[in-house]
Coordinates of C-alpha atoms and ligand atoms in Angstrom, one line a residue:
X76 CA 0.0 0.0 0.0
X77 CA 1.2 3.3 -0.5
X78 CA 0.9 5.7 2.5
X79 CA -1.3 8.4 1.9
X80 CA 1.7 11.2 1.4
X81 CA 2.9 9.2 -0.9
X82 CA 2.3 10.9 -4.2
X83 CA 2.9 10.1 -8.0
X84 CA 3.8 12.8 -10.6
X85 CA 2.8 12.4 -13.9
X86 CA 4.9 14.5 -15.8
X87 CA 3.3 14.4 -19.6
X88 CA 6.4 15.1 -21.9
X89 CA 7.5 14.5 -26.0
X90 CA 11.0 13.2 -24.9
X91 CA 13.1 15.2 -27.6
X92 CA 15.9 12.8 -27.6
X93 CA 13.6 10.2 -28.4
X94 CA 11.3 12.0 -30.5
X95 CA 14.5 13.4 -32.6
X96 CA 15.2 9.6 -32.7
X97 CA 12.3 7.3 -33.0
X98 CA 9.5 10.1 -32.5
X99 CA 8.5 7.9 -29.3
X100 CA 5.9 9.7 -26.4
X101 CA 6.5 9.0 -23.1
X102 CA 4.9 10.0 -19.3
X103 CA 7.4 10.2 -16.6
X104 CA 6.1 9.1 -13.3
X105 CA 8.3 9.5 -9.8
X106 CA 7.4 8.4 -6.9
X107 CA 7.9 11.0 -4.4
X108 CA 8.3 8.9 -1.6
X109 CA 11.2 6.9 -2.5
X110 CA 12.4 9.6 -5.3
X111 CA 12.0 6.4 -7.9
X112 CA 11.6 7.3 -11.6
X113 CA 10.0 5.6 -14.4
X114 CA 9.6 6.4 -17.7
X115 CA 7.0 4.8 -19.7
X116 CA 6.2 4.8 -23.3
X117 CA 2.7 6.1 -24.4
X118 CA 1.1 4.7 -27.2
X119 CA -2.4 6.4 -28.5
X120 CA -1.9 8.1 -25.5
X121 CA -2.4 4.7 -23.4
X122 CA 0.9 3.5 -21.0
X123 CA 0.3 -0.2 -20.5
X124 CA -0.6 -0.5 -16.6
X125 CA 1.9 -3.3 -15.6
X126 CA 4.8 -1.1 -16.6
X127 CA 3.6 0.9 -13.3
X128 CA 3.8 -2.4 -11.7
X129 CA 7.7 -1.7 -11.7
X130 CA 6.8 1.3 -9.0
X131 CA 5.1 -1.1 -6.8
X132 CA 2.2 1.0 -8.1
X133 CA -1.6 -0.5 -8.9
X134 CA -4.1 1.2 -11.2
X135 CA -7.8 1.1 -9.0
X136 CA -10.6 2.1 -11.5
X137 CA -13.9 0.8 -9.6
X138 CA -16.2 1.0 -13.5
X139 CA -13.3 1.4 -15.7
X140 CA -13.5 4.5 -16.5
X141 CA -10.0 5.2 -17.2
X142 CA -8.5 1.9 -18.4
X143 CA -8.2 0.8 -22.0
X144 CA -8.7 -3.7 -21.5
X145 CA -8.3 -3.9 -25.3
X146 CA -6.8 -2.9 -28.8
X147 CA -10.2 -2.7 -30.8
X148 CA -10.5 -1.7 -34.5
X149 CA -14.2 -1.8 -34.8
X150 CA -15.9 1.6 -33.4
X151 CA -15.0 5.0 -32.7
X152 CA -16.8 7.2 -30.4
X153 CA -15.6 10.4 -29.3
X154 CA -18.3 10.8 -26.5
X155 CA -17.2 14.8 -26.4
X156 CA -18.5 15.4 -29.8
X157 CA -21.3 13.0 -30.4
X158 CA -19.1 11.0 -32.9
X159 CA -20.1 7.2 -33.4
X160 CA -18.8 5.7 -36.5
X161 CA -18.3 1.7 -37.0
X162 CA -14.8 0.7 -39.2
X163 CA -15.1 4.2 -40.0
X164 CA -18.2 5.2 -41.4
X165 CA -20.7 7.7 -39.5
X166 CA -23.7 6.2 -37.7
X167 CA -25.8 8.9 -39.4
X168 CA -25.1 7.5 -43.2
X169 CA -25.1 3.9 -42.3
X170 CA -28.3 4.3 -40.5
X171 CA -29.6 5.9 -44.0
X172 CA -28.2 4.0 -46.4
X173 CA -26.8 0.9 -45.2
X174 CA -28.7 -2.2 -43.8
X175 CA -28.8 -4.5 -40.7
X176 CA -26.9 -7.4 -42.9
X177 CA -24.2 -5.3 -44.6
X178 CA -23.2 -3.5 -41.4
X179 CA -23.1 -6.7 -39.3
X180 CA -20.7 -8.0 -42.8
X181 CA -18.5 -4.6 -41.8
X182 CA -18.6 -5.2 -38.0
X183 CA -17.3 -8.3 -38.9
X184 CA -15.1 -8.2 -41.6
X185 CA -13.7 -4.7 -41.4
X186 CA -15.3 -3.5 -45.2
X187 CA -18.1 -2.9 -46.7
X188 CA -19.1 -6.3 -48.6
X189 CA -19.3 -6.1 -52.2
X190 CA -22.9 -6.8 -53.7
X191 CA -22.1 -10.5 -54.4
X192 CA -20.6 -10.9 -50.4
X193 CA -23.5 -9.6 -49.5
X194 CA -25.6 -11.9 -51.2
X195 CA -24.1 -15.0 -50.0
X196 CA -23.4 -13.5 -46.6
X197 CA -26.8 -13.1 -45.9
X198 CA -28.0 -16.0 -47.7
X199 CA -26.0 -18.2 -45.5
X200 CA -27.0 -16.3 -42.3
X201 CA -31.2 -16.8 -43.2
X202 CA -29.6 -20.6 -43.7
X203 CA -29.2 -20.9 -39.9
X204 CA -32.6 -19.4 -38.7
X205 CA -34.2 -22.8 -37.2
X206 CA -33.9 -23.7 -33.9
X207 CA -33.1 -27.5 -32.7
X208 CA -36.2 -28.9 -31.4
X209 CA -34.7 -29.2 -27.5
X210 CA -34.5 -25.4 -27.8
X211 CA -38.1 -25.0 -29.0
X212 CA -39.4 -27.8 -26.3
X213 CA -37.8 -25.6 -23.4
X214 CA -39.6 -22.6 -25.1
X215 CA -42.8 -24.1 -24.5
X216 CA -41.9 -25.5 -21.2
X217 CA -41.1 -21.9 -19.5
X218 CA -43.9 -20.0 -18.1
X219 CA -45.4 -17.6 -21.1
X220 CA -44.7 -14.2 -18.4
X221 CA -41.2 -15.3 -18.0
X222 CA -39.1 -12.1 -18.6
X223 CA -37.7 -12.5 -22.7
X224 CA -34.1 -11.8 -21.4
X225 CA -34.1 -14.2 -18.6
X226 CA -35.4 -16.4 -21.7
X227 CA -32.6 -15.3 -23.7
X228 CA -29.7 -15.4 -21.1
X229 CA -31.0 -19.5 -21.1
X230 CA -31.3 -20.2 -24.1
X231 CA -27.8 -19.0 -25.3
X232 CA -26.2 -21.3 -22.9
X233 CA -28.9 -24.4 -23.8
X234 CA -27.8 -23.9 -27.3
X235 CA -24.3 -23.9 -26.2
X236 CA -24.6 -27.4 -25.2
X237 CA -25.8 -28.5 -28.8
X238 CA -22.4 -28.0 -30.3
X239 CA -20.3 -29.7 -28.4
X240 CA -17.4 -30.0 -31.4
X241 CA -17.3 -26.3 -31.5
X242 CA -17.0 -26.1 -27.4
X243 CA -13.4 -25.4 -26.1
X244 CA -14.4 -27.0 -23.2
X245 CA -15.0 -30.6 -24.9
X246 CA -12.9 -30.3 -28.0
X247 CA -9.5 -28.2 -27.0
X248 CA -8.8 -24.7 -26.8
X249 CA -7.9 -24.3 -30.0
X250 CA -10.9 -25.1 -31.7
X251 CA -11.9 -21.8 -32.6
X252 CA -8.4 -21.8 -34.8
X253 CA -10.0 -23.3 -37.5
X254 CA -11.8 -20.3 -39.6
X255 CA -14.5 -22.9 -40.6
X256 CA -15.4 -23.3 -36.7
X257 CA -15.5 -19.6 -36.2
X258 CA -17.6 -18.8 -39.4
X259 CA -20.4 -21.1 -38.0
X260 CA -20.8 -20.3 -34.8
X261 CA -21.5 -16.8 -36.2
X262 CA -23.7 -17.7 -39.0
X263 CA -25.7 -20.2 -36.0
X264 CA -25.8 -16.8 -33.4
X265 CA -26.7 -14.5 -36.6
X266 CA -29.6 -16.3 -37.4
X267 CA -30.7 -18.1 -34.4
X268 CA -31.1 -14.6 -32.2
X269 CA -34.1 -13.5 -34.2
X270 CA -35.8 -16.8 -34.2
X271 CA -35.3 -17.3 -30.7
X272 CA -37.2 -13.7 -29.8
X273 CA -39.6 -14.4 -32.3
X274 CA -40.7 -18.0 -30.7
X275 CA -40.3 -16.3 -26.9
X276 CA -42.7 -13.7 -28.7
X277 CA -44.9 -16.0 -29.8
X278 CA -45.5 -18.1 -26.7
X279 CA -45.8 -15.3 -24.1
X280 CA -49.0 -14.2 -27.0
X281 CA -49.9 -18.0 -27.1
X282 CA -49.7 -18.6 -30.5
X283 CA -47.6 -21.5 -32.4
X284 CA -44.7 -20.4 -33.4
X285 CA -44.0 -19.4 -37.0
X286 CA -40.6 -21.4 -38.9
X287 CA -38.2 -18.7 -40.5
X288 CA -39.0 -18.3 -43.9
X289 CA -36.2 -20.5 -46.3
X290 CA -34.9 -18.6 -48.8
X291 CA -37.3 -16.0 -51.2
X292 CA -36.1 -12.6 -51.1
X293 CA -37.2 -11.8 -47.6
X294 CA -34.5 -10.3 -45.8
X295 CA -33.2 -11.0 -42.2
X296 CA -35.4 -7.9 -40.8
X297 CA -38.8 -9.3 -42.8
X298 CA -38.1 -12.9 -42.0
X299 CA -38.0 -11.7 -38.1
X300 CA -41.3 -9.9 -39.0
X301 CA -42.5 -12.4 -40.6
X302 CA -42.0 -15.2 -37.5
X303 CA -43.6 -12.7 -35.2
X304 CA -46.8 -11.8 -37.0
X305 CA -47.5 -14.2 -39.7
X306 CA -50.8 -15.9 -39.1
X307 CA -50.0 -19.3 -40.6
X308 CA -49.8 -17.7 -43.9
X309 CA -46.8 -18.1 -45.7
X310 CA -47.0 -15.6 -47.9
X311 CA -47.6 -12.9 -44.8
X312 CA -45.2 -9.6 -45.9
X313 CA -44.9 -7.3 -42.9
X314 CA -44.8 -3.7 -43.9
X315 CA -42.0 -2.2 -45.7
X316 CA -41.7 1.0 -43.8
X317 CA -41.7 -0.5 -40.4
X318 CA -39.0 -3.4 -41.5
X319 CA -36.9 -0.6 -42.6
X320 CA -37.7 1.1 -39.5
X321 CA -36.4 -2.3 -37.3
X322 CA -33.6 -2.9 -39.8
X323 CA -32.4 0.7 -38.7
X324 CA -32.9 0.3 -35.1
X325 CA -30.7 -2.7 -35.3
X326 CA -27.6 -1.1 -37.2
X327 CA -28.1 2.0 -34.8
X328 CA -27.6 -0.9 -31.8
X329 CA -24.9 -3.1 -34.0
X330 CA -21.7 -1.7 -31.5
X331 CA -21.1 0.5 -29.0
X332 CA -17.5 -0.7 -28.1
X333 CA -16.2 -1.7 -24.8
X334 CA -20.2 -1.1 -23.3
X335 CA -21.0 -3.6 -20.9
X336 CA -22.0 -6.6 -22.2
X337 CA -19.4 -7.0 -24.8
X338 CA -17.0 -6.5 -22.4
X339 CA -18.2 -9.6 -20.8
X340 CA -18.2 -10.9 -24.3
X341 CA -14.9 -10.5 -24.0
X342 CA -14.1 -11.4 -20.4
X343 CA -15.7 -14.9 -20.6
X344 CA -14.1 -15.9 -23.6
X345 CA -10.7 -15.0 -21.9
X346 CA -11.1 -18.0 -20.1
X347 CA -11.6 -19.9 -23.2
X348 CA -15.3 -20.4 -22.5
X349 CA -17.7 -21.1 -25.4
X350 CA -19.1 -18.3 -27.4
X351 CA -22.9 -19.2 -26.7
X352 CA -22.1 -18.9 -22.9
X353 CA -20.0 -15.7 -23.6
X354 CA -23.3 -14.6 -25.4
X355 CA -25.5 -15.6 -22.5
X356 CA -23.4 -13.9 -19.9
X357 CA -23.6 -10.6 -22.3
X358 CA -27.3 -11.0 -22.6
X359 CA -27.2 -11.2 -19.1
X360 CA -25.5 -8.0 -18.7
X361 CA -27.3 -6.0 -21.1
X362 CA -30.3 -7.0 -19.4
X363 CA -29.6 -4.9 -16.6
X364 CA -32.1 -1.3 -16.5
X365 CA -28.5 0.8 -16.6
X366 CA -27.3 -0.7 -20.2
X367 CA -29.7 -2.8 -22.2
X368 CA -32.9 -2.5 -20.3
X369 CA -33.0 1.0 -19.9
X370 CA -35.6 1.2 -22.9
X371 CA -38.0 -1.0 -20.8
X372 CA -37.1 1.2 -17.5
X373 CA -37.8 4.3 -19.8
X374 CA -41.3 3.4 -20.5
X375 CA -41.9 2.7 -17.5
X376 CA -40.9 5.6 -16.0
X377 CA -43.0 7.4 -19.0
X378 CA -46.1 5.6 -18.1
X379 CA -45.4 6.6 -14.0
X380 CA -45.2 10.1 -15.2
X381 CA -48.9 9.9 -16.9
X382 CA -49.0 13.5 -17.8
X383 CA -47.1 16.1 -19.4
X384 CA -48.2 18.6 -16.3
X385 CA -46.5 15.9 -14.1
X386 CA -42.9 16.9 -15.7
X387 CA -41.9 19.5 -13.8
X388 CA -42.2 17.7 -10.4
X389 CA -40.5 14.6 -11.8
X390 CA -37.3 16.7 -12.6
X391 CA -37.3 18.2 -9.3
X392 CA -37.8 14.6 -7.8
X393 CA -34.6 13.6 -10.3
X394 CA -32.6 16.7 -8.9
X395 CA -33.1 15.7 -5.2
X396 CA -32.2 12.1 -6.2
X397 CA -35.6 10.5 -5.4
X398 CA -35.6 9.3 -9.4
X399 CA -33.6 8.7 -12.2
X400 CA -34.1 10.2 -15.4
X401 CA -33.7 6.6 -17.4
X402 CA -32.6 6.8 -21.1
X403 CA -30.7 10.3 -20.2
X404 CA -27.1 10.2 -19.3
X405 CA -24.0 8.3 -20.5
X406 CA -20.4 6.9 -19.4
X407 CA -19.0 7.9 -23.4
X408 CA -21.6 10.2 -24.8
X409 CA -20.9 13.9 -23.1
X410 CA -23.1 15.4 -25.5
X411 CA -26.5 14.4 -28.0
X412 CA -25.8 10.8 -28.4
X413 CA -26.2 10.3 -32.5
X414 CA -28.1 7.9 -32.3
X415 CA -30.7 9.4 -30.0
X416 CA -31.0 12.0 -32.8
X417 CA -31.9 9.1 -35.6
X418 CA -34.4 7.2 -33.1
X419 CA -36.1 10.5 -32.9
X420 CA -36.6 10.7 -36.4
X421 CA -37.9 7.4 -37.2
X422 CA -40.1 7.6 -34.6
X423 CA -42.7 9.6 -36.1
X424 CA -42.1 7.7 -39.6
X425 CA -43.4 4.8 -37.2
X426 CA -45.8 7.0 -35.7
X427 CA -47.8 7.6 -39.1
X428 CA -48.5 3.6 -40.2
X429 CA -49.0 2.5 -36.3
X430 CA -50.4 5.4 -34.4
X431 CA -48.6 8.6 -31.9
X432 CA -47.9 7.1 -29.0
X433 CA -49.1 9.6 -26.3
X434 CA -46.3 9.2 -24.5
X435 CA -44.3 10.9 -26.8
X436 CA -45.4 14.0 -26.0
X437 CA -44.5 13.6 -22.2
X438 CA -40.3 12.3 -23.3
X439 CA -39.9 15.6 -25.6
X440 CA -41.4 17.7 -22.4
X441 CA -39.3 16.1 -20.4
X442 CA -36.4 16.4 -22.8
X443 CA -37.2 20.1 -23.3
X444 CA -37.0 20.2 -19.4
X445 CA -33.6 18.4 -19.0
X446 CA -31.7 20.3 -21.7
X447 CA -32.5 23.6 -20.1
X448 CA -31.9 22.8 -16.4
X449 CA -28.4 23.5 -14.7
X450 CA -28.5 20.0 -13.2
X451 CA -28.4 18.5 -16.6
X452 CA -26.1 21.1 -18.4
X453 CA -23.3 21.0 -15.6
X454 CA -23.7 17.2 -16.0
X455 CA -24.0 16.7 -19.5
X456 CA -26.4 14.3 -19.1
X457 CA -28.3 14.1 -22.9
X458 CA -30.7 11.8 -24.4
X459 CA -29.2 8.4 -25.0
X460 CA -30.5 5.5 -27.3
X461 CA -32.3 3.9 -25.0
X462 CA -34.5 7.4 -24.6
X463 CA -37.0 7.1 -27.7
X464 CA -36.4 3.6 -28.9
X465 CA -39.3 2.3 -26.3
X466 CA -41.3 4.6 -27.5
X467 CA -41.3 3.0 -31.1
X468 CA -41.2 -0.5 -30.2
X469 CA -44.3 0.9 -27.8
X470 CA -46.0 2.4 -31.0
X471 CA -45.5 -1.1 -33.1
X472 CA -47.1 -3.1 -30.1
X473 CA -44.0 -4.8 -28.7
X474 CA -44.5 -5.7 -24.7
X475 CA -42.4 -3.7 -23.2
X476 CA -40.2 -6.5 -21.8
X477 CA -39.7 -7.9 -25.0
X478 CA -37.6 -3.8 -25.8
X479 CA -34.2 -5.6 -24.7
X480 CA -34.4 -8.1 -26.5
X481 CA -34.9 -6.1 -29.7
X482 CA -31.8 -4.7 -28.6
X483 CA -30.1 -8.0 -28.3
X484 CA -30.5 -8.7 -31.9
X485 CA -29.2 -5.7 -33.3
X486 CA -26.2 -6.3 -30.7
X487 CA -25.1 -9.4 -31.7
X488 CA -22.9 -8.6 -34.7
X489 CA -20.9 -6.3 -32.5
X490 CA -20.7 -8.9 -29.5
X491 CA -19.5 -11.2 -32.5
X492 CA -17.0 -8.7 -34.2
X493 CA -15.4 -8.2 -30.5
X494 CA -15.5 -12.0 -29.8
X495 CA -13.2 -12.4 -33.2
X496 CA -11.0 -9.6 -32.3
X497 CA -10.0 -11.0 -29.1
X498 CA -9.7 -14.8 -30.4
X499 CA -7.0 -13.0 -32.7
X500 CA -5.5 -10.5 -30.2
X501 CA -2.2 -11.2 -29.9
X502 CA -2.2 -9.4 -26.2
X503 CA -4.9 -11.9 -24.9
X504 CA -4.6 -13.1 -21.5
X505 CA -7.7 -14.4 -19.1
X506 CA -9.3 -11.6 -17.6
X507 CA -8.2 -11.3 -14.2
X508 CA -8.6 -8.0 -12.5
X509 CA -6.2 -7.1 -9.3
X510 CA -8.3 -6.3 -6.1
X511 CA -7.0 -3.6 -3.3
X512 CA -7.4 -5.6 -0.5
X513 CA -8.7 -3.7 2.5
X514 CA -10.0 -6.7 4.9
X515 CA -8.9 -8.4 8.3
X516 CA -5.3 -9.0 8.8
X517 CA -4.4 -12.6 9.7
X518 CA -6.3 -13.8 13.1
X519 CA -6.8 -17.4 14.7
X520 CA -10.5 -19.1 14.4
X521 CA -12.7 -18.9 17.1
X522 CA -14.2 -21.4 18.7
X523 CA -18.5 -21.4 18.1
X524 CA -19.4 -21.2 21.5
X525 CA -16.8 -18.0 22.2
X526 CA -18.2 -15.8 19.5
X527 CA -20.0 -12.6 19.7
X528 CA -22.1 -11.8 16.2
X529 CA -21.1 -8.5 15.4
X530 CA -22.0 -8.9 11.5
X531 CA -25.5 -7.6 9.8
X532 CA -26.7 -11.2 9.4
X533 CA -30.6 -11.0 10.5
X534 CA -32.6 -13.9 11.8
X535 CA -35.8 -11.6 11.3
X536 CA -36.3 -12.1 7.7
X537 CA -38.7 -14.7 7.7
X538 CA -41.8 -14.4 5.6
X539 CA -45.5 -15.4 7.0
X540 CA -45.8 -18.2 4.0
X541 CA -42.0 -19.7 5.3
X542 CA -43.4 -19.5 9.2
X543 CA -46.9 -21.3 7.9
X544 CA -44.6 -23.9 6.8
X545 CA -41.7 -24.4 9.4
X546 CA -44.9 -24.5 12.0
X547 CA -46.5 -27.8 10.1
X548 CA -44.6 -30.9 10.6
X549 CA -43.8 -34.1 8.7
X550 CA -45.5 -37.0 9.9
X551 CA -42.4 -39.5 9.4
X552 CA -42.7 -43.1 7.9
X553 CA -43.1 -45.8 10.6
Ligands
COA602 C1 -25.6 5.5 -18.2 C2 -25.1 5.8 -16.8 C3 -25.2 4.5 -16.0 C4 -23.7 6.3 -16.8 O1 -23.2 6.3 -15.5 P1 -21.8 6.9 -15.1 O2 -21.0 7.2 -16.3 O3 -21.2 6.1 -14.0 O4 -22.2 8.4 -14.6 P2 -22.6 8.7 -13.1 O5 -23.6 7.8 -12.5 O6 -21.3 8.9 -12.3 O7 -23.2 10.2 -13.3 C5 -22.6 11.4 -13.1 C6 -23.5 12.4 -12.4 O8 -24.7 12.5 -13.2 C7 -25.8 12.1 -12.5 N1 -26.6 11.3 -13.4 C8 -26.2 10.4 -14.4 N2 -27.2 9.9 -15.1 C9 -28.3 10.4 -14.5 C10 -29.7 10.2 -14.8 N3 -30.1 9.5 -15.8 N4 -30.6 10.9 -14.1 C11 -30.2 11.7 -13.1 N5 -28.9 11.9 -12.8 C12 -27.9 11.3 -13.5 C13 -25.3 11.2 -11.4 O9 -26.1 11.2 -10.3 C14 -24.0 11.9 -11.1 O10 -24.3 13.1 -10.3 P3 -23.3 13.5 -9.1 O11 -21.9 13.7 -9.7 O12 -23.9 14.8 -8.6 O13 -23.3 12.4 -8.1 C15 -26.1 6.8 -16.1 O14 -26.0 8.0 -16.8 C16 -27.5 6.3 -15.9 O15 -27.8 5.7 -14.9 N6 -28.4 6.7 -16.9 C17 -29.7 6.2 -16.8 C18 -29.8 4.7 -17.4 C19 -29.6 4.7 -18.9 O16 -30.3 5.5 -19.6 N7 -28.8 3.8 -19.3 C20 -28.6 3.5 -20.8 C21 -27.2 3.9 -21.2 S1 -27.2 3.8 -23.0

């Protein structure tokens, strides 16, 4: 531990020697307690942590909000200026000209497919839209209000278990060396995801479940459309606005870098761990109302609001920290987040086939609220995704727990990009973060009967139903 005079100086400097040299930056750091010095090279502006190490020094960054885990080549953000681009290109033209299954081709393979890579890509990914039967059978054996994601999260790691050739854990390591192996665990998650929150879709309305359409010219947007509302017709074609309108929400949700769930994309495979349990864990994460499900905990908090009059006194509740303002605020975005702009947009193209959703009129008021008050300015909290997105999948008649799972979709090219990065990463190492340990020194057990509890262990929690039950008795077998 270092005591608490102890103090580091980071002195920022273009070493002229060097830079005359080899051009090289690099941060000296002395330790003014021992007078130690260390100069470290900075690369992007990044020093690697464990050269720190050499100090006796440890980086502590509770959220990561400072520390770089990767070298990634997929997206940009520059959270300052509202900049989001994927290999590149700007959100805002993607989102207009580009669709679901070309961007998810870029995520992955770092260009733009030609017309003819595009064809087969996709072609191949609508080839691995059905489910195995065990996968349907659980389905139908979970109760129809189950929550989608905590569907989701179990059905990733069921399906897991159906490949057990392409499972580190039962074929080696290095299985996912073989380009073959890699390719079809992305075309299986590519074109499974939709048809799994299709059939969840279907059973929480009670309807049997609609097979992905083989083939034909629908593409991966309608043939999701097309599982959820076809009614046994085969020849059902959903509406072309609104699949453009999905399509869109999914490349505006294809990346966000090193967000939460696809860092635990990347911090399960680090210990080798197969890619559908990576996935699961991810779903897992983005299932939580701070990333993922903050569409669902917008709506909500929409619908608790009930009235545009009701604004001002929920922005006072926000500023006295009695409520959160959900899909407003972000660890990148210190500005408009892009995409918040484009959701905004398509809303009322969505708003035109399906019906204004009323409660569109109470997120602008509240929007027009936030952006004015010195609470949100000197924060720079803005609208994020997450902010209007409910409100279209609320205008098309999604259940508002099925929002994240919408999201899922769109997610999974960028949770697959990352997961192919790292296999390749030549710096990848199982993801083991360093605690600062803060507990009990070493002390000698105590016997049971001389102990004192002094810990916040309660034997009160006991609910009636539990005391109904410990107060019957089992009659045992003579
Ligand atoms: C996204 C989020 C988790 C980022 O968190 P973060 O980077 O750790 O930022 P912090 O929570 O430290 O927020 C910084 C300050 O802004 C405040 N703040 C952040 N988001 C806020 C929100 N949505 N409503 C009210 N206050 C908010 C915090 O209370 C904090 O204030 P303080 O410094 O006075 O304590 C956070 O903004 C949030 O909870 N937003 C709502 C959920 C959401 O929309 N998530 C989807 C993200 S795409």
């Amino acid at each position: 531990m270092v005591s608490s005079e102890a103090s580091l100086h980071y002195i920022r400097q273009n070493d002229m020697e060097a830079s005359k040299k080899k051009k090289k930056k690099t941060l000296k750091v002395i330790d003014n307690q021992t007078g130690q010095e260390l100069t470290l090279e900075l690369h992007n502006n990044t020093i690697r942590a464990v050269d720190l190490a050499k100090l006796g020094v440890t980086v502590y960054d509770p959220g990561f909000l400072n520390t770089a885990s990767c070298i990634s080549r997929i997206t940009y953000i520059d959270g300052d200026k509202g900049i989001l681009r994927y290999r590149g290109y700007p959100i805002e033209e993607l989102a207009e000209k580009s669709t679901f299954m070309e961007v998810s081709f870029l995520l992955l393979y770092g260009e733009l497919p030609t017309s003819r890579e595009l064809e087969h890509f996709t072609h191949r990914v609508l080839r691995h839209t059905f489910l195995k039967q065990s996968l349907v059978d659980i389905i139908k054996a979970t109760p129809k209000e189950s929550h989608p994601m905590g569907l989701l999260v179990s059905m990733l790691a069921a399906e897991g278990t159906l490949y057990p050739d392409a499972n580190p854990a039962i074929s080696g390591g290095d299985v996912y060396n073989s380009p073959r192996v890699r390719e079809k665990q992305i075309l299986r998650l590519l074109g499974t995801m939709p048809t799994l929150a299709a059939f969840v879709y279907r059973h929480k309305m009670g309807r049997p479940f609609n097979y992905p359409a083989y083939g034909g010219s629908r593409s991966y947007t309608e043939n999701f459309m097309y599982m959820l509302d076809s009614m046994e017709d085969p020849s059902y074609r959903p509406n072309a606005t609104l699949v453009k309108a999905l399509d869109t929400l999914f490349v505006l949700h294809a990346d966000h870098e090193l967000n939460c769930s696809t860092a635990a994309v990347r911090h399960l495979t680090s210990s080798d761990v197969d890619v559908f349990t990576a996935f699961s864990g991810a779903a897992g994460a983005l299932y939580g109302p701070l990333h993922g499900g903050a569409n669902e905990a917008v709506l909500r908090m929409l619908e608790r609001i009930g009235s545009v009059e009701k604004v001002p006194a929920f922005i006072e509740a926000v500023k006295n920290r009695k409520a959160r303002l959900m899909g407003f605020g972000h660890r990148v975005y210190k500005n408009y987040d892009p995409r918040a702009r484009i959701v905004r947009k398509l809303a009322y193209q969505v708003f035109e086939i399906c019906g204004k959703d009323p409660l569109i009129e109470i997120a602008t008021t509240l929007e027009e609220h936030a952006l004015k008050d010195n609470y949100f300015i000197e924060r720079k909290l803005y609208p994020n995704v997450d902010f209007y997105s409910g409100l279209i999948y609320k205008a098309m008649g999604f259940p508002t727990d099925f929002f994240t799972i919408l999201f899922a979709i769109g997610r999974t090219p960028g949770w697959l990009a990352h997961w192919l990065e790292y296999l390749d990463d030549p710096d990848k190492k199982i993801a083991r973060p360093k605690q600062n340990y803060l507990g009990s020194d070493q002390r000698s057990y105590i016997p049971l009967t001389q102990r004192n509890s002094s810990v916040k262990y309660s034997t009160e929690y006991v609910s009636p139903a539990e005391k109904r039950r410990v107060n019957g008795f089992a009659v045992a077998k003579m």
